[in-house]
Short mmCIF file of C-alpha atoms in Angstrom, two decimals:
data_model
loop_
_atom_site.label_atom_id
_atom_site.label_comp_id
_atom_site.label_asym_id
_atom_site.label_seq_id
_atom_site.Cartn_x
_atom_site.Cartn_y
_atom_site.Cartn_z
CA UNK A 275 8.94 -10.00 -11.98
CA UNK A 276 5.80 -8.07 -11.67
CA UNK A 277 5.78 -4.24 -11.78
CA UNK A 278 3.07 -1.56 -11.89
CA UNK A 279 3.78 1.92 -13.27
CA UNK A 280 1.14 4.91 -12.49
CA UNK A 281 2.56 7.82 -15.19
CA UNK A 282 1.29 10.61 -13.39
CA UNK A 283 2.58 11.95 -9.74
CA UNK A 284 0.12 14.73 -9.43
CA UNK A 285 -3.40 14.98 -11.51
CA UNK A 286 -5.69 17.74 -10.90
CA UNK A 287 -9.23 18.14 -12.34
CA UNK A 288 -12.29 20.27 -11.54
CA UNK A 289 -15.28 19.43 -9.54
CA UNK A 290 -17.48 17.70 -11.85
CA UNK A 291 -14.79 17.19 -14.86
CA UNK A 292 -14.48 13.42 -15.54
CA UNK A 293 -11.45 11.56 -14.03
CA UNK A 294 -9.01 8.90 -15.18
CA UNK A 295 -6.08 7.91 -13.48
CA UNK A 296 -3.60 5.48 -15.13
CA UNK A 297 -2.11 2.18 -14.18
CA UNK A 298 -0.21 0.01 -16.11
CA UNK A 299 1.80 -3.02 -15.13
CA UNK A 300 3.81 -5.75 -16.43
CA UNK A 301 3.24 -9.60 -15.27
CA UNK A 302 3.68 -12.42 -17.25
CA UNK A 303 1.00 -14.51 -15.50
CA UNK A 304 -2.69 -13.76 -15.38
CA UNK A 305 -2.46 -11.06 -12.82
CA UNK A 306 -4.98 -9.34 -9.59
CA UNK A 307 -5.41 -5.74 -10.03
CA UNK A 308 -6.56 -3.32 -6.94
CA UNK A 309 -6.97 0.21 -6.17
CA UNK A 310 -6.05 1.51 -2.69
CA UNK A 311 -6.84 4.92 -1.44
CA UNK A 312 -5.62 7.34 1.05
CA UNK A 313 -7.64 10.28 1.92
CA UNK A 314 -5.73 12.84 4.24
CA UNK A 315 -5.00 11.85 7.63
CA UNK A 316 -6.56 8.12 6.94
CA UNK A 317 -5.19 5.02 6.50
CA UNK A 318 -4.91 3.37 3.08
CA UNK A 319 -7.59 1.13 2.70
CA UNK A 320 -8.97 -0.86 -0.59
CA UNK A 321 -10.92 1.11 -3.08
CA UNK A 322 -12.16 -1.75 -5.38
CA UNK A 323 -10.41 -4.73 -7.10
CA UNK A 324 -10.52 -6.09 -10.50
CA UNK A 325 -12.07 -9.30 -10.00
CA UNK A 326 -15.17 -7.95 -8.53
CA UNK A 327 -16.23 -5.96 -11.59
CA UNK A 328 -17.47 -3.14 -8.73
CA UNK A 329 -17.87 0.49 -8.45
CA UNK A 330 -17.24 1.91 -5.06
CA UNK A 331 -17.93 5.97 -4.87
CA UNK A 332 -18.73 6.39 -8.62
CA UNK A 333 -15.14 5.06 -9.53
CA UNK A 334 -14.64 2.08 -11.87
CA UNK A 335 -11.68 0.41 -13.58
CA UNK A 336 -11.41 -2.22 -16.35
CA UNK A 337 -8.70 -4.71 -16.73
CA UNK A 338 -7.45 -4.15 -20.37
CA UNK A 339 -5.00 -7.15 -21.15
CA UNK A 340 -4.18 -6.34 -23.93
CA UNK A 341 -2.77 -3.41 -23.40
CA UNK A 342 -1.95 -4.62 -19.54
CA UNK A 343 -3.33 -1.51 -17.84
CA UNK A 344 -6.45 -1.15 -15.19
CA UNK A 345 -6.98 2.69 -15.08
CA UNK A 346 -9.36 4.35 -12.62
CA UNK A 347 -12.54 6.71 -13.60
CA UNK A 348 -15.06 8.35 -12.67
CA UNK A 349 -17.12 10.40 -15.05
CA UNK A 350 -17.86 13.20 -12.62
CA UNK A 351 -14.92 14.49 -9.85
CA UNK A 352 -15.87 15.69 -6.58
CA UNK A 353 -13.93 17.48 -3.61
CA UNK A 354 -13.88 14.63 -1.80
CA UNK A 355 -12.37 12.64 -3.82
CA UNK A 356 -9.10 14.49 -2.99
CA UNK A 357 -6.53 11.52 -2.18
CA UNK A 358 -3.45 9.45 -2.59
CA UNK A 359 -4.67 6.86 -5.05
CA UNK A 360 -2.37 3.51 -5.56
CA UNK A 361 -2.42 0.95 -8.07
CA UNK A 362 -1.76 -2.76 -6.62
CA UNK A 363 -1.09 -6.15 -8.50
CA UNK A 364 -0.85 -9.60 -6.85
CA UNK A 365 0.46 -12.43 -9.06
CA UNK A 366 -1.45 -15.99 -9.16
CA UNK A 367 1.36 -16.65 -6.94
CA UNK A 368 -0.04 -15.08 -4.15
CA UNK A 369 1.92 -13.75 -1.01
CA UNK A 370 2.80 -9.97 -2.00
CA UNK A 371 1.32 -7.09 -3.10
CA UNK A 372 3.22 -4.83 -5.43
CA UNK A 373 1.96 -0.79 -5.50
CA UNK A 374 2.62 1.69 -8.06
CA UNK A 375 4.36 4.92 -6.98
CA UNK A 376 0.69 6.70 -6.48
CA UNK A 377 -0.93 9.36 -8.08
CA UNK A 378 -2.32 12.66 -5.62
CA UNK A 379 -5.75 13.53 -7.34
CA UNK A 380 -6.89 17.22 -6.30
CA UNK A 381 -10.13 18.29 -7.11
CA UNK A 382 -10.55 21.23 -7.21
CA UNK A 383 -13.97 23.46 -6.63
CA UNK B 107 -12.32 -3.77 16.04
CA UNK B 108 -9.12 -2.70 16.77
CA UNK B 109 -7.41 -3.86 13.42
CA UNK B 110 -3.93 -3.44 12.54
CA UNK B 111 -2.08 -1.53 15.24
CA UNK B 112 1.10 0.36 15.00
CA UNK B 113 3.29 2.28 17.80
CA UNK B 114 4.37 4.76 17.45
CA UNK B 115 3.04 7.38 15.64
CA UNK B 116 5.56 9.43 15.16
CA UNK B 117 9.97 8.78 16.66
CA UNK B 118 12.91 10.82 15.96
CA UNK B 119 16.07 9.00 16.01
CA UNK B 120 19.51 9.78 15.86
CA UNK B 121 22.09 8.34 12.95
CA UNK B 122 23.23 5.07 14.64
CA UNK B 123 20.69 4.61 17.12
CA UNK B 124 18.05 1.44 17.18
CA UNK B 125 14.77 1.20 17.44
CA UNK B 126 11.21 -1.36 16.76
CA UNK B 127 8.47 -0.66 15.30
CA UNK B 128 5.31 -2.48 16.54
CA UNK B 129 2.98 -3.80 14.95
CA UNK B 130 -0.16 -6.02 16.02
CA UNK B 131 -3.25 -7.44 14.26
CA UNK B 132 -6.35 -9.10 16.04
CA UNK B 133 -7.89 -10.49 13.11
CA UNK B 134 -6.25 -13.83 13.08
CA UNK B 135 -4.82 -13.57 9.61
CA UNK B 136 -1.29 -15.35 8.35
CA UNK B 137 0.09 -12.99 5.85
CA UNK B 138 1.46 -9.88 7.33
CA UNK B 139 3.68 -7.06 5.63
CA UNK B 140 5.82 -3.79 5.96
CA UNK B 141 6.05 -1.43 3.72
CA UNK B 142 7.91 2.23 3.66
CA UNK B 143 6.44 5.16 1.83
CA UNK B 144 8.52 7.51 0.13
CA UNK B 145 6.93 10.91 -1.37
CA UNK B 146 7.06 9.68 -5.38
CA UNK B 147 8.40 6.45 -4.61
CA UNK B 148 4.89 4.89 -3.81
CA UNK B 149 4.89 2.02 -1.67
CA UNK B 150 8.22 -0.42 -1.33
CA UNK B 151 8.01 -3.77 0.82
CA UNK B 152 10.32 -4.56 2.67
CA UNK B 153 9.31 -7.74 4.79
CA UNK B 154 6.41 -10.22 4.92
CA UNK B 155 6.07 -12.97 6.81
CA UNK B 156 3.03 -15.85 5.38
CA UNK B 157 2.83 -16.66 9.40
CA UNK B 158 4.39 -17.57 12.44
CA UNK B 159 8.00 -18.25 12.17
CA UNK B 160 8.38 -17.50 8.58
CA UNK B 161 9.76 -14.18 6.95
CA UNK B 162 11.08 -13.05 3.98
CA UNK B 163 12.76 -10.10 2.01
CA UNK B 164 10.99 -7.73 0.22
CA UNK B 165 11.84 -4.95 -2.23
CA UNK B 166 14.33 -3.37 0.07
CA UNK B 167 14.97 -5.15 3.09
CA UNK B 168 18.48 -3.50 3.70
CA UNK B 169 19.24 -1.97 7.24
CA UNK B 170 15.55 -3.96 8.71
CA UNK B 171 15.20 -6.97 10.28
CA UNK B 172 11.68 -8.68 11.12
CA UNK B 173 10.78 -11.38 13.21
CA UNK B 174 7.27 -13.43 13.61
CA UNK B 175 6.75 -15.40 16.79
CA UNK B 176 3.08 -15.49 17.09
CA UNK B 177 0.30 -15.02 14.31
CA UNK B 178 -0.30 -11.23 15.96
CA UNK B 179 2.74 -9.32 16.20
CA UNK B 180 5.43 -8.13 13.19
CA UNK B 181 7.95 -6.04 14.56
CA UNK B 182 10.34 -4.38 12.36
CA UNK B 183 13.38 -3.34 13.61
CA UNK B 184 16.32 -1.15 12.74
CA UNK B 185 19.78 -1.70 14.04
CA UNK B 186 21.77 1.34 12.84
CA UNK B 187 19.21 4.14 12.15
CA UNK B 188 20.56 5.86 8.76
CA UNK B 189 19.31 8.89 7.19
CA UNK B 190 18.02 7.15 4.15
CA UNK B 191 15.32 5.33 6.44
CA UNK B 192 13.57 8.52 7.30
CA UNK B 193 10.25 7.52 6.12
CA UNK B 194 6.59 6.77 7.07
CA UNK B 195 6.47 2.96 7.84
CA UNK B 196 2.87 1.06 7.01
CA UNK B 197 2.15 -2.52 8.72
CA UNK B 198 -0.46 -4.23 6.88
CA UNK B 199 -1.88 -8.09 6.80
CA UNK B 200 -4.19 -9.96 4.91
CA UNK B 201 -5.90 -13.75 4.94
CA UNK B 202 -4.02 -14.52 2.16
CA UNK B 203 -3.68 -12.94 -0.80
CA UNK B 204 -5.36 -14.12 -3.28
CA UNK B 205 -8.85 -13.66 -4.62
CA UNK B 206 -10.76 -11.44 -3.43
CA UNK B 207 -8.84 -10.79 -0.34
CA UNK B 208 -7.79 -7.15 0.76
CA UNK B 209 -5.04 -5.29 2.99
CA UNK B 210 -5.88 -3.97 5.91
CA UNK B 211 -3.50 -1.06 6.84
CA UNK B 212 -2.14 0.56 9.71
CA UNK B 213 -2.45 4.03 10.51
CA UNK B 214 2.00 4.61 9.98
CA UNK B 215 5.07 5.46 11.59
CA UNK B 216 6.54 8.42 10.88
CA UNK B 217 10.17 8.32 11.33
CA UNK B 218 12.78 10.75 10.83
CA UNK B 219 16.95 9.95 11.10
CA UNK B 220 18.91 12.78 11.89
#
């Protein structure tokens, strides 16, 4: 079974304060890890995935296997990054996405 | 690009009554998905189809029913409208997913059982 766990519900910060929001997940296979986002009154849409080793709007996130997590940062918060964030994993199986429960990040000026 | 369309936007239903949710993509992919969103609860599948004529349960697929006749549409129906399915419904598809591949999401269904 494959299960991702974000800790935090609610995670509020300062504009300009470094960011990190957690994700950890359990799969016993070697797994694909996303991060979806959904700003107010938007539809959720992809912020970056694992495999591409990007960084879309000054946020990053590492795949740490050993300790199975893929946590999201940015070293300096803005308003606008205000937003429902969601950790994803998809197994090598394929077929289905599984989300964490999502984390609301408010920045706050 | 029209994308993933749902309708409605927004229904109020009573306990016991039936309803379908619509969903439609124009981007020719196979794998196709609905999930409900509950505040805290993050996002829960409940059915996904891998194409035409073939679905199958998700994380909680009790009290929905899907079908997929064609590659575009997913509708997701609900037979006897319960409190506990007052939620905001997300359609979503995908090429496949694997690699590199993304969701892309519709805009929701909010629906309320009273």
């Amino acid at each position: 079974a494959q299960r991702v766990t974000q800790p935090e519900k609610l995670l509020s910060v300062f504009k300009g304060a470094p960011v990190e929001l957690k994700c950890n997940y359990s799969y016993s296979g070697s797994p694909e890890l996303f991060w979806y986002v959904q700003y107010s009154r938007q539809r959720l849409q992809l912020l970056l995935r694992h495999i591409s080793r990007e960084s879309i709007k000054g946020f990053t996130a590492d795949l740490n296997k050993g300790e199975t997590s893929f946590h999201l940062k940015k070293p300096f918060a803005q308003e606008e990054d205000s937003a429902m964030y969601y950790c994803a994993l998809a197994g090598t199986s394929g077929s289905r996405l599984t989300f964490g429960e999502g984390t609301q990040l408010t920045v706050n000026p | 690009n029209a994308g993933v369309t749902q309708t409605p936007k927004f229904r109020i239903l009573k306990i016991g009554q039936s309803m379908t949710l619509q969903c439609a993509q124009d981007m020719n992919h196979n794998y196709m998905y609905w999930y409900r969103q509950d505040p805290g609860m993050g996002l829960k599948l409940i059915y996904y189809s891998v194409g035409a004529g073939i679905t199958d349960k998700g994380e909680v697929p009790n009290g929905y029913n899907v079908s997929r006749s064609t590659t575009e549409d997913f509708p997701l129906r609900l037979e006897l409208a319960a409190p506990s399915q007052t939620s905001v419904y997300f359609c979503a598809s995908a090429g496949r997913v694997q690699t590199n591949e993304k969701l892309f999401f519709g805009s929701g269904t909010q629906l309320s059982v009273l």
